[in-house]
Amino acid sequence: MKKKIRKIRKILVANRGEIAIRIFRAATELGIRTVAIYSEEDKRSLHRYKADEAYMVGKGQGPLRAYLAIDEIISLAKKEGVDAIHPGYGFLSENDQFSFACEEAGIIFIGPSGDIIAAMGNKVEAKKIASRIGLPLIPGPHSVADEEKALKFSEEIGYPVMLKASYGGGGRGMRIAGNPVELKKYFKEASSESLKAFGRSDIFIEKYVDRPKHIEVQILGDNYGNIVHCYERDCSIQRRHQKVVEFAPAICLHRSEDAERIRNGMYEAALKLSREIGYTSAGTDEFLYDPDSWNYYFMAMNTRNKDEQTVTEMLTGI
């Protein structure tokens, strides 16, 4: 039986600020009615006035938790006849429970399925899938539940090592340890920071690559099995593991035939992983490239649109 295609007439953006305004603009250009949500503290925020309709959510919950109120957002969407919800980036954009809640309510979630978000959201599990299909990985990763296991594994792969939060990103829960003393100190710090930022203290360890290039490959997938890449972005300029500037194309991958081989290898790796999990919507595969060894390694997949999308728009016109 042919699947019925539903026309989107009304979109709610479960976000605020710049990303919400960009989505409203795109929807308006497509003739789609828009709905904004805002917290009590954001009642004068510009995004509220850029939508056709606007409603307060999370009263009394604070400026951040209001945008995480899944039940209230879904209830509002149903009440106002919303066809689809766009999560933007941050907040609920990589929350598998939000994607599942939209599906259960009969609302289109503009993003990948909850199953895909759950699979890629845990970086250790994501790397297991990548390993299974032959993508190159940094030695590790190894999920560690306590300090003693962390010390033992670090001795096995050799220092320096990188501690990372198993859930989440943005540089939170990341530490570089060059010896056992530093590892003991940073293990507690990274676990605590991960718990505060993502609600989970899970940490994994992998070999630290010194002075690598951080390369992203953006992909787009539709609901019919078609997946394409949108080339790469170089996001190596960072402060405290937070990206400061991104640019495209990556100059370091356009200097020789070997660099061209590495670049195309990343494209194929991103497409291969996306096909393996049946990815839909916009997403980004992140790689570390070691110019000294001419090796690249899969790091993680962001199952959402990103603020860096504007760089890709300038590069491709998409």
Short mmCIF file of C-alpha atoms in Angstrom, two decimals:
data_model
loop_
_atom_site.label_atom_id
_atom_site.label_comp_id
_atom_site.label_asym_id
_atom_site.label_seq_id
_atom_site.Cartn_x
_atom_site.Cartn_y
_atom_site.Cartn_z
CA MET A 1 0.00 0.00 0.00
CA LYS A 2 1.40 3.38 -0.98
CA LYS A 3 2.25 5.58 1.99
CA LYS A 4 0.09 8.70 2.14
CA ILE A 5 2.10 11.92 1.90
CA ARG A 6 0.86 14.58 4.28
CA LYS A 7 1.19 18.23 3.36
CA ILE A 8 2.75 20.46 6.01
CA ARG A 9 0.63 23.57 6.50
CA LYS A 10 1.74 24.64 9.96
CA ILE A 11 5.14 24.33 11.70
CA LEU A 12 5.98 24.87 15.35
CA VAL A 13 9.62 25.65 16.15
CA ALA A 14 10.63 24.23 19.53
CA ASN A 15 13.47 26.72 19.93
CA ARG A 16 14.24 30.41 20.17
CA GLY A 17 16.46 33.16 18.81
CA GLU A 18 18.35 33.06 15.53
CA ILE A 19 17.58 29.45 14.57
CA ALA A 20 13.84 29.92 15.14
CA ILE A 21 13.81 33.07 12.99
CA ARG A 22 15.66 31.30 10.17
CA ILE A 23 13.12 28.47 10.19
CA PHE A 24 10.21 30.92 10.25
CA ARG A 25 11.66 32.71 7.23
CA ALA A 26 12.10 29.47 5.28
CA ALA A 27 8.57 28.31 6.17
CA THR A 28 7.07 31.65 5.14
CA GLU A 29 8.82 31.43 1.78
CA LEU A 30 7.17 28.01 1.33
CA GLY A 31 3.74 29.33 2.29
CA ILE A 32 3.69 27.46 5.61
CA ARG A 33 2.14 29.04 8.72
CA THR A 34 4.50 29.32 11.72
CA VAL A 35 4.16 28.94 15.48
CA ALA A 36 6.67 30.22 18.05
CA ILE A 37 7.04 29.19 21.68
CA TYR A 38 8.73 31.33 24.28
CA SER A 39 9.58 31.18 27.97
CA GLU A 40 8.32 33.74 30.45
CA GLU A 41 11.74 35.42 30.39
CA ASP A 42 11.72 35.54 26.57
CA LYS A 43 8.38 37.33 26.22
CA ARG A 44 10.13 40.24 24.46
CA SER A 45 12.47 38.06 22.41
CA LEU A 46 12.52 38.88 18.68
CA HIS A 47 11.64 35.35 17.54
CA ARG A 48 8.24 35.63 19.25
CA TYR A 49 7.25 38.42 16.85
CA LYS A 50 8.56 36.74 13.68
CA ALA A 51 6.01 33.91 13.74
CA ASP A 52 2.33 33.95 12.74
CA GLU A 53 1.37 32.69 16.22
CA ALA A 54 3.27 32.64 19.54
CA TYR A 55 2.55 30.92 22.86
CA MET A 56 4.25 30.91 26.25
CA VAL A 57 5.43 27.55 27.61
CA GLY A 58 7.01 26.39 30.86
CA LYS A 59 5.73 29.21 33.05
CA GLY A 60 7.80 29.39 36.21
CA GLN A 61 10.31 26.80 34.97
CA GLY A 62 13.07 29.22 33.99
CA PRO A 63 14.46 30.40 30.63
CA LEU A 64 15.98 27.04 29.64
CA ARG A 65 13.76 24.30 31.07
CA ALA A 66 10.73 25.86 29.38
CA TYR A 67 12.10 24.78 25.99
CA LEU A 68 12.57 21.22 27.29
CA ALA A 69 8.95 20.73 28.38
CA ILE A 70 8.10 17.91 25.95
CA ASP A 71 4.57 17.17 27.18
CA GLU A 72 3.53 20.83 27.17
CA ILE A 73 5.02 21.49 23.72
CA ILE A 74 3.28 18.43 22.23
CA SER A 75 -0.02 19.35 23.90
CA LEU A 76 0.19 22.89 22.51
CA ALA A 77 1.03 21.59 19.02
CA LYS A 78 -2.01 19.30 19.02
CA LYS A 79 -4.30 22.04 20.33
CA GLU A 80 -3.21 24.52 17.66
CA GLY A 81 -3.37 22.07 14.74
CA VAL A 82 0.37 21.90 14.09
CA ASP A 83 1.45 19.45 11.36
CA ALA A 84 5.20 19.41 12.07
CA ILE A 85 7.73 20.45 14.70
CA HIS A 86 11.25 21.66 13.95
CA PRO A 87 13.58 21.38 16.99
CA GLY A 88 16.35 23.64 15.63
CA TYR A 89 19.68 22.90 17.31
CA GLY A 90 20.37 22.46 21.01
CA PHE A 91 17.50 21.94 23.47
CA LEU A 92 15.42 18.95 22.21
CA SER A 93 17.08 18.56 18.80
CA GLU A 94 18.89 15.32 19.74
CA ASN A 95 16.36 14.02 22.24
CA ASP A 96 15.03 10.67 21.06
CA GLN A 97 12.07 10.87 23.45
CA PHE A 98 10.91 14.09 21.79
CA SER A 99 11.05 12.47 18.36
CA PHE A 100 9.07 9.47 19.67
CA ALA A 101 6.53 11.80 21.35
CA CYS A 102 5.93 13.65 18.07
CA GLU A 103 5.40 10.37 16.22
CA GLU A 104 2.98 9.12 18.87
CA ALA A 105 1.01 12.37 18.65
CA GLY A 106 0.79 12.11 14.85
CA ILE A 107 3.05 15.13 14.35
CA ILE A 108 5.92 15.15 11.86
CA PHE A 109 9.29 15.54 13.57
CA ILE A 110 11.57 17.48 11.22
CA GLY A 111 14.67 15.40 11.84
CA PRO A 112 15.65 11.73 12.05
CA SER A 113 13.63 9.06 13.84
CA GLY A 114 13.91 8.48 17.57
CA ASP A 115 15.65 5.16 16.92
CA ILE A 116 18.40 6.84 14.91
CA ILE A 117 18.83 9.63 17.46
CA ALA A 118 19.14 7.04 20.24
CA ALA A 119 21.66 4.96 18.29
CA MET A 120 23.92 7.90 17.41
CA GLY A 121 23.38 9.84 20.64
CA ASN A 122 25.53 7.41 22.62
CA LYS A 123 29.00 7.99 21.17
CA VAL A 124 30.28 4.57 22.29
CA GLU A 125 27.39 2.77 20.58
CA ALA A 126 27.79 4.96 17.48
CA LYS A 127 31.44 3.94 17.23
CA LYS A 128 30.48 0.28 17.58
CA ILE A 129 28.24 0.65 14.51
CA ALA A 130 31.02 2.50 12.68
CA SER A 131 33.50 -0.25 13.57
CA ARG A 132 31.13 -2.95 12.35
CA ILE A 133 30.99 -1.42 8.87
CA GLY A 134 34.72 -0.79 8.70
CA LEU A 135 35.08 2.92 9.43
CA PRO A 136 38.51 3.90 10.85
CA LEU A 137 38.45 4.70 14.58
CA ILE A 138 40.94 6.11 17.09
CA PRO A 139 42.23 3.32 19.42
CA GLY A 140 39.41 2.90 21.94
CA PRO A 141 36.77 4.01 22.60
CA HIS A 142 36.20 2.26 25.89
CA SER A 143 33.32 3.09 28.20
CA VAL A 144 34.57 3.25 31.78
CA ALA A 145 32.37 3.06 34.86
CA ASP A 146 34.95 3.90 37.51
CA GLU A 147 38.40 5.35 38.05
CA GLU A 148 40.21 2.02 38.36
CA LYS A 149 38.94 0.78 34.99
CA ALA A 150 39.87 4.13 33.48
CA LEU A 151 43.45 3.80 34.78
CA LYS A 152 43.80 0.22 33.54
CA PHE A 153 42.52 1.00 30.03
CA SER A 154 44.66 4.13 29.73
CA GLU A 155 47.77 2.13 30.58
CA GLU A 156 46.87 -0.38 27.87
CA ILE A 157 46.52 2.16 25.04
CA GLY A 158 49.19 4.54 26.37
CA TYR A 159 49.10 8.18 27.41
CA PRO A 160 48.06 10.82 26.53
CA VAL A 161 44.36 9.91 26.46
CA MET A 162 41.16 11.87 25.92
CA LEU A 163 38.20 11.57 28.29
CA LYS A 164 34.83 12.35 26.71
CA ALA A 165 31.18 12.36 27.72
CA SER A 166 29.34 9.41 26.18
CA TYR A 167 26.25 11.60 25.69
CA GLY A 168 26.20 15.17 24.42
CA GLY A 169 28.87 17.34 22.86
CA GLY A 170 30.02 20.92 22.62
CA GLY A 171 33.25 20.17 24.44
CA ARG A 172 31.46 19.39 27.72
CA GLY A 173 33.00 16.57 29.76
CA MET A 174 36.23 16.54 27.72
CA ARG A 175 39.68 16.36 29.32
CA ILE A 176 43.20 15.41 28.17
CA ALA A 177 45.22 13.31 30.62
CA GLY A 178 48.96 12.81 30.13
CA ASN A 179 49.56 10.53 33.12
CA PRO A 180 47.72 8.57 35.88
CA VAL A 181 47.71 11.54 38.28
CA GLU A 182 45.96 13.76 35.74
CA LEU A 183 43.58 10.96 34.83
CA LYS A 184 42.38 10.60 38.44
CA LYS A 185 41.77 14.34 38.67
CA TYR A 186 40.09 14.74 35.30
CA PHE A 187 37.95 11.60 35.52
CA LYS A 188 35.96 13.10 38.39
CA GLU A 189 35.77 16.51 36.71
CA ALA A 190 34.63 15.11 33.36
CA SER A 191 32.01 12.83 34.96
CA SER A 192 30.61 15.67 37.05
CA GLU A 193 30.49 18.07 34.12
CA SER A 194 28.80 15.47 31.91
CA LEU A 195 26.17 14.82 34.58
CA LYS A 196 25.37 18.53 34.91
CA ALA A 197 25.27 19.18 31.15
CA PHE A 198 23.56 16.03 29.85
CA GLY A 199 22.03 14.33 32.90
CA ARG A 200 24.40 11.35 32.55
CA SER A 201 27.86 10.85 33.97
CA ASP A 202 28.98 8.17 31.45
CA ILE A 203 32.56 8.68 30.25
CA PHE A 204 34.62 6.95 27.57
CA ILE A 205 38.35 7.04 26.88
CA GLU A 206 40.28 6.99 23.63
CA LYS A 207 43.83 7.67 22.48
CA TYR A 208 44.59 11.37 22.20
CA VAL A 209 45.63 12.59 18.74
CA ASP A 210 47.97 15.59 19.01
CA ARG A 211 47.25 18.67 16.82
CA PRO A 212 44.69 17.06 14.51
CA LYS A 213 42.35 18.76 12.08
CA HIS A 214 38.66 18.56 12.97
CA ILE A 215 36.68 17.93 9.77
CA GLU A 216 32.90 17.64 9.41
CA VAL A 217 30.96 16.16 6.51
CA GLN A 218 27.32 17.20 6.29
CA ILE A 219 24.81 14.76 4.82
CA LEU A 220 21.17 14.97 3.75
CA GLY A 221 18.80 12.01 3.56
CA ASP A 222 15.21 11.77 2.39
CA ASN A 223 12.50 9.23 3.23
CA TYR A 224 13.17 7.17 0.09
CA GLY A 225 16.72 5.99 0.78
CA ASN A 226 18.52 8.79 -1.06
CA ILE A 227 21.53 10.18 0.82
CA VAL A 228 24.02 12.78 -0.38
CA HIS A 229 26.93 14.63 1.21
CA CYS A 230 27.40 18.40 1.12
CA TYR A 231 31.20 18.34 1.20
CA GLU A 232 33.24 19.25 4.26
CA ARG A 233 33.78 22.00 6.83
CA ASP A 234 37.00 22.62 8.76
CA CYS A 235 36.26 23.40 12.41
CA SER A 236 39.77 23.02 13.82
CA ILE A 237 39.91 26.55 15.26
CA GLN A 238 38.60 25.97 18.77
CA ARG A 239 38.81 27.33 22.30
CA ARG A 240 38.27 24.90 25.21
CA HIS A 241 37.02 22.31 22.68
CA GLN A 242 34.38 24.80 21.49
CA LYS A 243 34.41 25.72 17.79
CA VAL A 244 35.18 29.38 17.17
CA VAL A 245 35.37 29.60 13.36
CA GLU A 246 34.36 27.15 10.62
CA PHE A 247 35.24 27.43 6.97
CA ALA A 248 34.89 25.46 3.76
CA PRO A 249 36.45 23.92 1.85
CA ALA A 250 39.09 22.50 4.22
CA ILE A 251 42.38 23.86 2.89
CA CYS A 252 44.38 21.01 4.47
CA LEU A 253 42.52 18.52 2.25
CA HIS A 254 43.16 20.25 -1.07
CA ARG A 255 46.95 20.35 -1.24
CA SER A 256 47.88 17.02 -2.81
CA GLU A 257 46.59 13.76 -4.30
CA ASP A 258 46.93 12.10 -0.88
CA ALA A 259 44.81 14.81 0.73
CA GLU A 260 42.21 14.37 -2.02
CA ARG A 261 42.11 10.65 -1.23
CA ILE A 262 41.54 11.40 2.47
CA ARG A 263 38.80 13.91 1.69
CA ASN A 264 36.91 11.51 -0.59
CA GLY A 265 37.40 8.78 2.00
CA MET A 266 35.60 10.90 4.58
CA TYR A 267 32.74 11.53 2.16
CA GLU A 268 32.31 7.82 1.51
CA ALA A 269 32.58 6.98 5.22
CA ALA A 270 29.84 9.50 6.07
CA LEU A 271 27.56 8.13 3.35
CA LYS A 272 28.27 4.51 4.33
CA LEU A 273 27.31 5.11 7.97
CA SER A 274 24.20 7.07 6.99
CA ARG A 275 23.04 4.29 4.67
CA GLU A 276 23.72 1.68 7.36
CA ILE A 277 21.36 3.33 9.84
CA GLY A 278 18.83 4.57 7.26
CA TYR A 279 19.43 8.22 8.09
CA THR A 280 16.89 10.90 7.15
CA SER A 281 17.05 14.70 7.35
CA ALA A 282 20.20 16.80 7.89
CA GLY A 283 23.12 15.41 9.89
CA THR A 284 26.85 15.82 10.33
CA ASP A 285 29.59 13.22 10.62
CA GLU A 286 32.66 14.39 12.51
CA PHE A 287 36.19 13.17 11.79
CA LEU A 288 39.68 13.76 13.16
CA TYR A 289 42.38 14.02 10.53
CA ASP A 290 46.03 13.51 11.51
CA PRO A 291 48.20 15.33 8.89
CA ASP A 292 51.35 13.64 10.22
CA SER A 293 50.16 10.08 9.64
CA TRP A 294 47.70 10.79 6.79
CA ASN A 295 45.01 8.99 8.77
CA TYR A 296 41.46 10.04 9.52
CA TYR A 297 39.13 8.70 12.21
CA PHE A 298 35.36 8.75 12.68
CA MET A 299 34.41 10.55 15.92
CA ALA A 300 30.66 11.06 16.13
CA MET A 301 27.47 11.91 14.28
CA ASN A 302 25.30 14.91 15.09
CA THR A 303 21.69 13.93 14.38
CA ARG A 304 20.43 17.47 13.81
CA ASN A 305 20.83 20.62 11.83
CA LYS A 306 23.75 22.71 13.09
CA ASP A 307 24.46 26.40 13.41
CA GLU A 308 27.36 25.78 11.00
CA GLN A 309 24.79 24.95 8.30
CA THR A 310 25.20 28.53 7.04
CA VAL A 311 28.76 27.70 5.93
CA THR A 312 27.46 24.81 3.85
CA GLU A 313 24.70 27.04 2.44
CA MET A 314 27.34 29.46 1.21
CA LEU A 315 29.38 26.60 -0.29
CA THR A 316 26.59 24.63 -2.00
CA GLY A 317 23.61 26.97 -2.32
CA ILE A 318 21.43 24.38 -0.51
#
